[in-house]
mmCIF file of C-alpha atoms in Angstrom:
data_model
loop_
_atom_site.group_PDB
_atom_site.id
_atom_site.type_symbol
_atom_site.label_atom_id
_atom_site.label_comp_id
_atom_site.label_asym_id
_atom_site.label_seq_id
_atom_site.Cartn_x
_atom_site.Cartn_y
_atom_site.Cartn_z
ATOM 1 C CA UNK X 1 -9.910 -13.789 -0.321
ATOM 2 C CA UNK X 2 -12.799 -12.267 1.076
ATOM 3 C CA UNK X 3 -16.013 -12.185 0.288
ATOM 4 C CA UNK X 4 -16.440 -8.257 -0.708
ATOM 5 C CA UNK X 5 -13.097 -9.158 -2.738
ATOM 6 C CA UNK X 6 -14.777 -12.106 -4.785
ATOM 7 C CA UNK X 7 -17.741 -10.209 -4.895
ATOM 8 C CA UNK X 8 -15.903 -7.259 -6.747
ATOM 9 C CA UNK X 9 -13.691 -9.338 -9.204
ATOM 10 C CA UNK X 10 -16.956 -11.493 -10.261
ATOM 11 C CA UNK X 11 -18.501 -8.128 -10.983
ATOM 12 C CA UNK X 12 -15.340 -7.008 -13.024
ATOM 13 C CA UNK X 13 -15.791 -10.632 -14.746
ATOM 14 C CA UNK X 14 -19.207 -9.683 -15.576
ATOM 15 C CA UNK X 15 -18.400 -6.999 -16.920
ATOM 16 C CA UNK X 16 -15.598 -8.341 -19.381
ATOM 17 C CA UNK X 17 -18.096 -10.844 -20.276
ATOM 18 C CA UNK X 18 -21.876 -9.761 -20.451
ATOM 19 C CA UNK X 19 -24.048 -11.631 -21.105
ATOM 20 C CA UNK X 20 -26.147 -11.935 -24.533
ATOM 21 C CA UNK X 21 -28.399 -8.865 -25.190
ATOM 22 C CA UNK X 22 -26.627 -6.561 -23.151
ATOM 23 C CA UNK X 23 -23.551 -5.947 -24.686
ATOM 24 C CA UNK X 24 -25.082 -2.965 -26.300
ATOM 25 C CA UNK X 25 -25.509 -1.041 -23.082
ATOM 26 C CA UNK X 26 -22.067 0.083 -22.797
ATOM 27 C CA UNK X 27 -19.456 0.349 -25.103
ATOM 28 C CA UNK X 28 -16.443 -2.450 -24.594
ATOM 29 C CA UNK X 29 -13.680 0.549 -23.717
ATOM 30 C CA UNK X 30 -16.722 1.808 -20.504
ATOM 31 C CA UNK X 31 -17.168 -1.619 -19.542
ATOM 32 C CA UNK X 32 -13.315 -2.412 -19.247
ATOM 33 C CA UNK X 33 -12.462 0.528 -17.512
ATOM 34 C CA UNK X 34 -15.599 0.044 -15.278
ATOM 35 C CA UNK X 35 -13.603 -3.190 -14.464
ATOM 36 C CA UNK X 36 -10.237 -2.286 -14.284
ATOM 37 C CA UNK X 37 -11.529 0.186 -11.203
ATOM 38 C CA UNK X 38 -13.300 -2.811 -9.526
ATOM 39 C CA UNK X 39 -9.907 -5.096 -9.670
ATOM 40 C CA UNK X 40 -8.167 -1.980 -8.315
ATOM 41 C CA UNK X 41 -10.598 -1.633 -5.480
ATOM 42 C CA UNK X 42 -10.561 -5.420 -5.294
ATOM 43 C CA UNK X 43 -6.442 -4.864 -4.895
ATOM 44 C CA UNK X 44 -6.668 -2.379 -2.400
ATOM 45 C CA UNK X 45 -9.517 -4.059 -0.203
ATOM 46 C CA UNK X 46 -7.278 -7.298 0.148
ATOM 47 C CA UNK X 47 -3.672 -5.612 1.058
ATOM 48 C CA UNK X 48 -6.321 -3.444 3.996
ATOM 49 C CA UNK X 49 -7.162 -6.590 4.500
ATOM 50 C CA UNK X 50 -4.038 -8.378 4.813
ATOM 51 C CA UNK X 51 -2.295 -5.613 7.114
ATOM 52 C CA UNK X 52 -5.211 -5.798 9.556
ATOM 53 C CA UNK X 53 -3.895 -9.246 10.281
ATOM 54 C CA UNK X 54 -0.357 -8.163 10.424
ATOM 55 C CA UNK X 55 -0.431 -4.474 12.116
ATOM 56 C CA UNK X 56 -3.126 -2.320 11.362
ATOM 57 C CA UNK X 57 -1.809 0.581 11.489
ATOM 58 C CA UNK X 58 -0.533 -0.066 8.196
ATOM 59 C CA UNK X 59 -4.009 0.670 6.377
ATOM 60 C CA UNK X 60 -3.892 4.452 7.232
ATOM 61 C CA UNK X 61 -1.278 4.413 4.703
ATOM 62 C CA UNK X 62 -1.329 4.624 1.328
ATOM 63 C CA UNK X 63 1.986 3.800 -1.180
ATOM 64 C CA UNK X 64 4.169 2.265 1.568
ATOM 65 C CA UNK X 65 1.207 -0.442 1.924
ATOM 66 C CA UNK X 66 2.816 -1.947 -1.507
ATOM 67 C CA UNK X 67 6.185 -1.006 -0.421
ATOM 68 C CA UNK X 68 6.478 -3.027 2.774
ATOM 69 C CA UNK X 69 4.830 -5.980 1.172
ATOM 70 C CA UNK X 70 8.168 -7.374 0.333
ATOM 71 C CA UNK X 71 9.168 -7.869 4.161
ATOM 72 C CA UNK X 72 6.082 -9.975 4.209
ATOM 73 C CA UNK X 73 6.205 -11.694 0.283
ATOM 74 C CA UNK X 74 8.639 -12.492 -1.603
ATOM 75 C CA UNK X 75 10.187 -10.000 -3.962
ATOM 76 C CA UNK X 76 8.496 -11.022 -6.824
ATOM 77 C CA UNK X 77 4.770 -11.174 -5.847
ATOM 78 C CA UNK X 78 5.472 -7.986 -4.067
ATOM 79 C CA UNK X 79 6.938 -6.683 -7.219
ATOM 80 C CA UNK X 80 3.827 -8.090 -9.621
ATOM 81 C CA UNK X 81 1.303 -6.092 -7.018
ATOM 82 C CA UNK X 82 2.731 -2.778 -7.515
ATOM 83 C CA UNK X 83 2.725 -3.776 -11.340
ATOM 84 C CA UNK X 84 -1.026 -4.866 -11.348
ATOM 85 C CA UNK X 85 -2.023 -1.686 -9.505
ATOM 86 C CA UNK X 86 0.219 0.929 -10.783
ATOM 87 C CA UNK X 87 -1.717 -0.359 -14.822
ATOM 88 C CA UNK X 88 -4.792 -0.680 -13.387
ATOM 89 C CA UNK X 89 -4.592 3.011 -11.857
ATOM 90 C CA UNK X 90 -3.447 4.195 -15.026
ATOM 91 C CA UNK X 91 -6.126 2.733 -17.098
ATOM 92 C CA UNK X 92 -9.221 3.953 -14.515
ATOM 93 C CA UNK X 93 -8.240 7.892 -15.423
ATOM 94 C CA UNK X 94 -9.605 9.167 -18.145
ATOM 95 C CA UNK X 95 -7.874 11.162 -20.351
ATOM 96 C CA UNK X 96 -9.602 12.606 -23.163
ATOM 97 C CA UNK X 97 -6.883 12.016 -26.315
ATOM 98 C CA UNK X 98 -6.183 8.327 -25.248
ATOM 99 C CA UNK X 99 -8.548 5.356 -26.437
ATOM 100 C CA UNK X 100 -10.276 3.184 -23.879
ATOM 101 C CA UNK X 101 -8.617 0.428 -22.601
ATOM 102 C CA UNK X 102 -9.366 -2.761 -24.415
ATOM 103 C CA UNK X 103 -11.236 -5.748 -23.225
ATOM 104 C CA UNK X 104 -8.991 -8.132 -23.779
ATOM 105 C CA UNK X 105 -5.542 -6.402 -21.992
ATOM 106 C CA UNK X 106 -8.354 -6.142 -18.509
ATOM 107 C CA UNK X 107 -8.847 -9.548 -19.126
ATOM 108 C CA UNK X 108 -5.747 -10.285 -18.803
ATOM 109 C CA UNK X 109 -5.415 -8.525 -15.458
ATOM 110 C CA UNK X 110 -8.319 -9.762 -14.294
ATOM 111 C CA UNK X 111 -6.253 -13.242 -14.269
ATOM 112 C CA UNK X 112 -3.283 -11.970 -12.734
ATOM 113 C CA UNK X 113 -5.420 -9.666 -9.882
ATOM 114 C CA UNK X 114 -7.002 -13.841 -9.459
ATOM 115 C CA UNK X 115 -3.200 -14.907 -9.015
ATOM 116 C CA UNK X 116 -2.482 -12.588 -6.926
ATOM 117 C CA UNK X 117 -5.051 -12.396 -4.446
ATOM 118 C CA UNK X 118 -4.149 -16.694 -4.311
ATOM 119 C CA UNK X 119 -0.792 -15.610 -3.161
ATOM 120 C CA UNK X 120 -0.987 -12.789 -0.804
ATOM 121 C CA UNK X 121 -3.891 -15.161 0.891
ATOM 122 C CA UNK X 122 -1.183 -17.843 1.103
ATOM 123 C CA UNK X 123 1.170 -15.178 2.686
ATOM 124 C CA UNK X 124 -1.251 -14.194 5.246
ATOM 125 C CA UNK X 125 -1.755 -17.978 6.455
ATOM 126 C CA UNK X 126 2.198 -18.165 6.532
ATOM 127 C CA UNK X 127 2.602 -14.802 8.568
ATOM 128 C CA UNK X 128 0.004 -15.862 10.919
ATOM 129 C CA UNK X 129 1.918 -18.931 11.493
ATOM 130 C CA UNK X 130 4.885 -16.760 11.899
ATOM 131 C CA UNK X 131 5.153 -16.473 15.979
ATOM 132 C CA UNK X 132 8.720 -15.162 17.609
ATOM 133 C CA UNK X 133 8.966 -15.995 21.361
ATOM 134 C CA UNK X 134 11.003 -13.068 23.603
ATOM 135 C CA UNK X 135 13.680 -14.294 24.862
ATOM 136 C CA UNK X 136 13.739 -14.995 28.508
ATOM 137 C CA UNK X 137 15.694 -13.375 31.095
ATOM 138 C CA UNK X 138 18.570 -15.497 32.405
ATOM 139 C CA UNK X 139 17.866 -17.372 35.804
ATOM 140 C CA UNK X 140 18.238 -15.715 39.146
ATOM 141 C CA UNK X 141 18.521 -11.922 37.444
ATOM 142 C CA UNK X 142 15.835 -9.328 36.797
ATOM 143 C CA UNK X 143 15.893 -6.334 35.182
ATOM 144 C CA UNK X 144 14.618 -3.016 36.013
ATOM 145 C CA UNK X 145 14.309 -0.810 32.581
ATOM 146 C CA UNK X 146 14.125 2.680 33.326
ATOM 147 C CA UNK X 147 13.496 5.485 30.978
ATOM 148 C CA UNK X 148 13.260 9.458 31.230
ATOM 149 C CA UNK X 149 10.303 11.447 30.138
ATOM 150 C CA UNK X 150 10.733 13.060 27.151
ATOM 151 C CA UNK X 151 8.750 16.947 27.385
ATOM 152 C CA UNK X 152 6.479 17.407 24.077
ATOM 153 C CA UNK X 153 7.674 20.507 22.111
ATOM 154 C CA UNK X 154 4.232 21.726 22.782
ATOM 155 C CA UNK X 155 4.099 21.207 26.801
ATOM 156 C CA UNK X 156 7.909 22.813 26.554
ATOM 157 C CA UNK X 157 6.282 26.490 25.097
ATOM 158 C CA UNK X 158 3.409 26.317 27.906
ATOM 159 C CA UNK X 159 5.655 26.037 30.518
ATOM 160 C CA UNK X 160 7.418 28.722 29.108
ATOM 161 C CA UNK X 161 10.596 27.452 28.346
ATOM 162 C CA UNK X 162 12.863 29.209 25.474
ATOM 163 C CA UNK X 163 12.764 26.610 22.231
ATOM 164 C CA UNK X 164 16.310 27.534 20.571
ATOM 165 C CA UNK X 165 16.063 28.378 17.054
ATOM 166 C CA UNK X 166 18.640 26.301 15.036
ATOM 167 C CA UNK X 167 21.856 28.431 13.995
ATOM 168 C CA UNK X 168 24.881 29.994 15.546
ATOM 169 C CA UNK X 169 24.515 30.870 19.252
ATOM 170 C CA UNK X 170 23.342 34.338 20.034
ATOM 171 C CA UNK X 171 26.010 37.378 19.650
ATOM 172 C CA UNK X 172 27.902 35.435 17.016
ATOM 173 C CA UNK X 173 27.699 35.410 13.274
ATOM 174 C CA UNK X 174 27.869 32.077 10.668
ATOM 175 C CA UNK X 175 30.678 31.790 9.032
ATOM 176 C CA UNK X 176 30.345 32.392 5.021
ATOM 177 C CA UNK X 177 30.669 28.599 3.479
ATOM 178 C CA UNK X 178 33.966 28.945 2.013
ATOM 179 C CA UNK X 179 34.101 28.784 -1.903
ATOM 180 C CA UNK X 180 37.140 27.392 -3.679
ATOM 181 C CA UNK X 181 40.555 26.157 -3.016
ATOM 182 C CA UNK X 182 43.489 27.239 -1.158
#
């Protein structure tokens, strides 16, 4: 876990638990949903964090982030994250005919946000480990790979070639799909 990511679950912890004389500042449903953003931003700052290690191209995205955690979990932590963050993104917007979220059920999350940060930081020691040699070419033997250039679309209209548009070739007409039975 890193630091920012302690630093916002012991703020979210605060918040669940003020200390005396303050309690009054904030109402208990503010002060939990006020929390349950800072474990979801805690969430999301530790899976950027965990796909920087493995590919970072992966933290330009946003859903499939969860989604391809299970190639590098197992099924059920992977399973538990989506969980976590799918209730905690429910309870952070506000809707105006629902109560506020109670203390006690971000409490609750708070411990399993804890348990789950503890796991994906064991997963990113074991990927790390993770290291697959490439094969290496049989003795006495090389091999030349060769590959054609593929044109853009784009650099295809400047030179002015045609693009063909999809459908039946010129002069002819589509068939009508046909309808029915024999």
């Amino acid at each position: 876990m890193t630091d920012n990511t302690r630093e916002l679950v012991s703020a979210a912890e605060a918040l669940l638990r003020p200390p005396g004389g303050t309690a009054g500042a904030l109402s208990p449903g503010t002060r939990a949903r006020a929390a349950a953003m800072l474990l979801r931003l805690a969430l999301d700052q530790r899976l950027d964090d965990f796909w920087l290690g493995v590919t970072p191209a992966m933290t330009r995205t946003a859903k499939h982030r969860m989604l391809c955690l299970e190639a590098y979990t197992d099924r059920g932590t992977a399973r538990r994250w989506r969980l976590t963050w799918s209730a905690l993104s429910g309870v952070c917007h506000h809707r105006v005919p629902e109560l506020p979220p109670m203390p006690a059920e971000i409490q609750a999350r708070l411990l399993e946000v804890n348990a789950l940060l503890e796991e994906l930081d064991g997963a990113a020691v074991a990927t790390a480990a993770v290291v697959i040699p490439a094969p290496a070419p049989p003795a006495g033997r090389t091999t030349v790979l060769t590959a054609t250039p593929a044109v853009p679309l784009a650099a295809g209209l400047r030179a002015g070639r045609p693009v063909p548009k999809p459908g039946p070739p010129p002069g002819q007409r589509a068939e009508p799909p046909v309808v029915g039975g024999p």
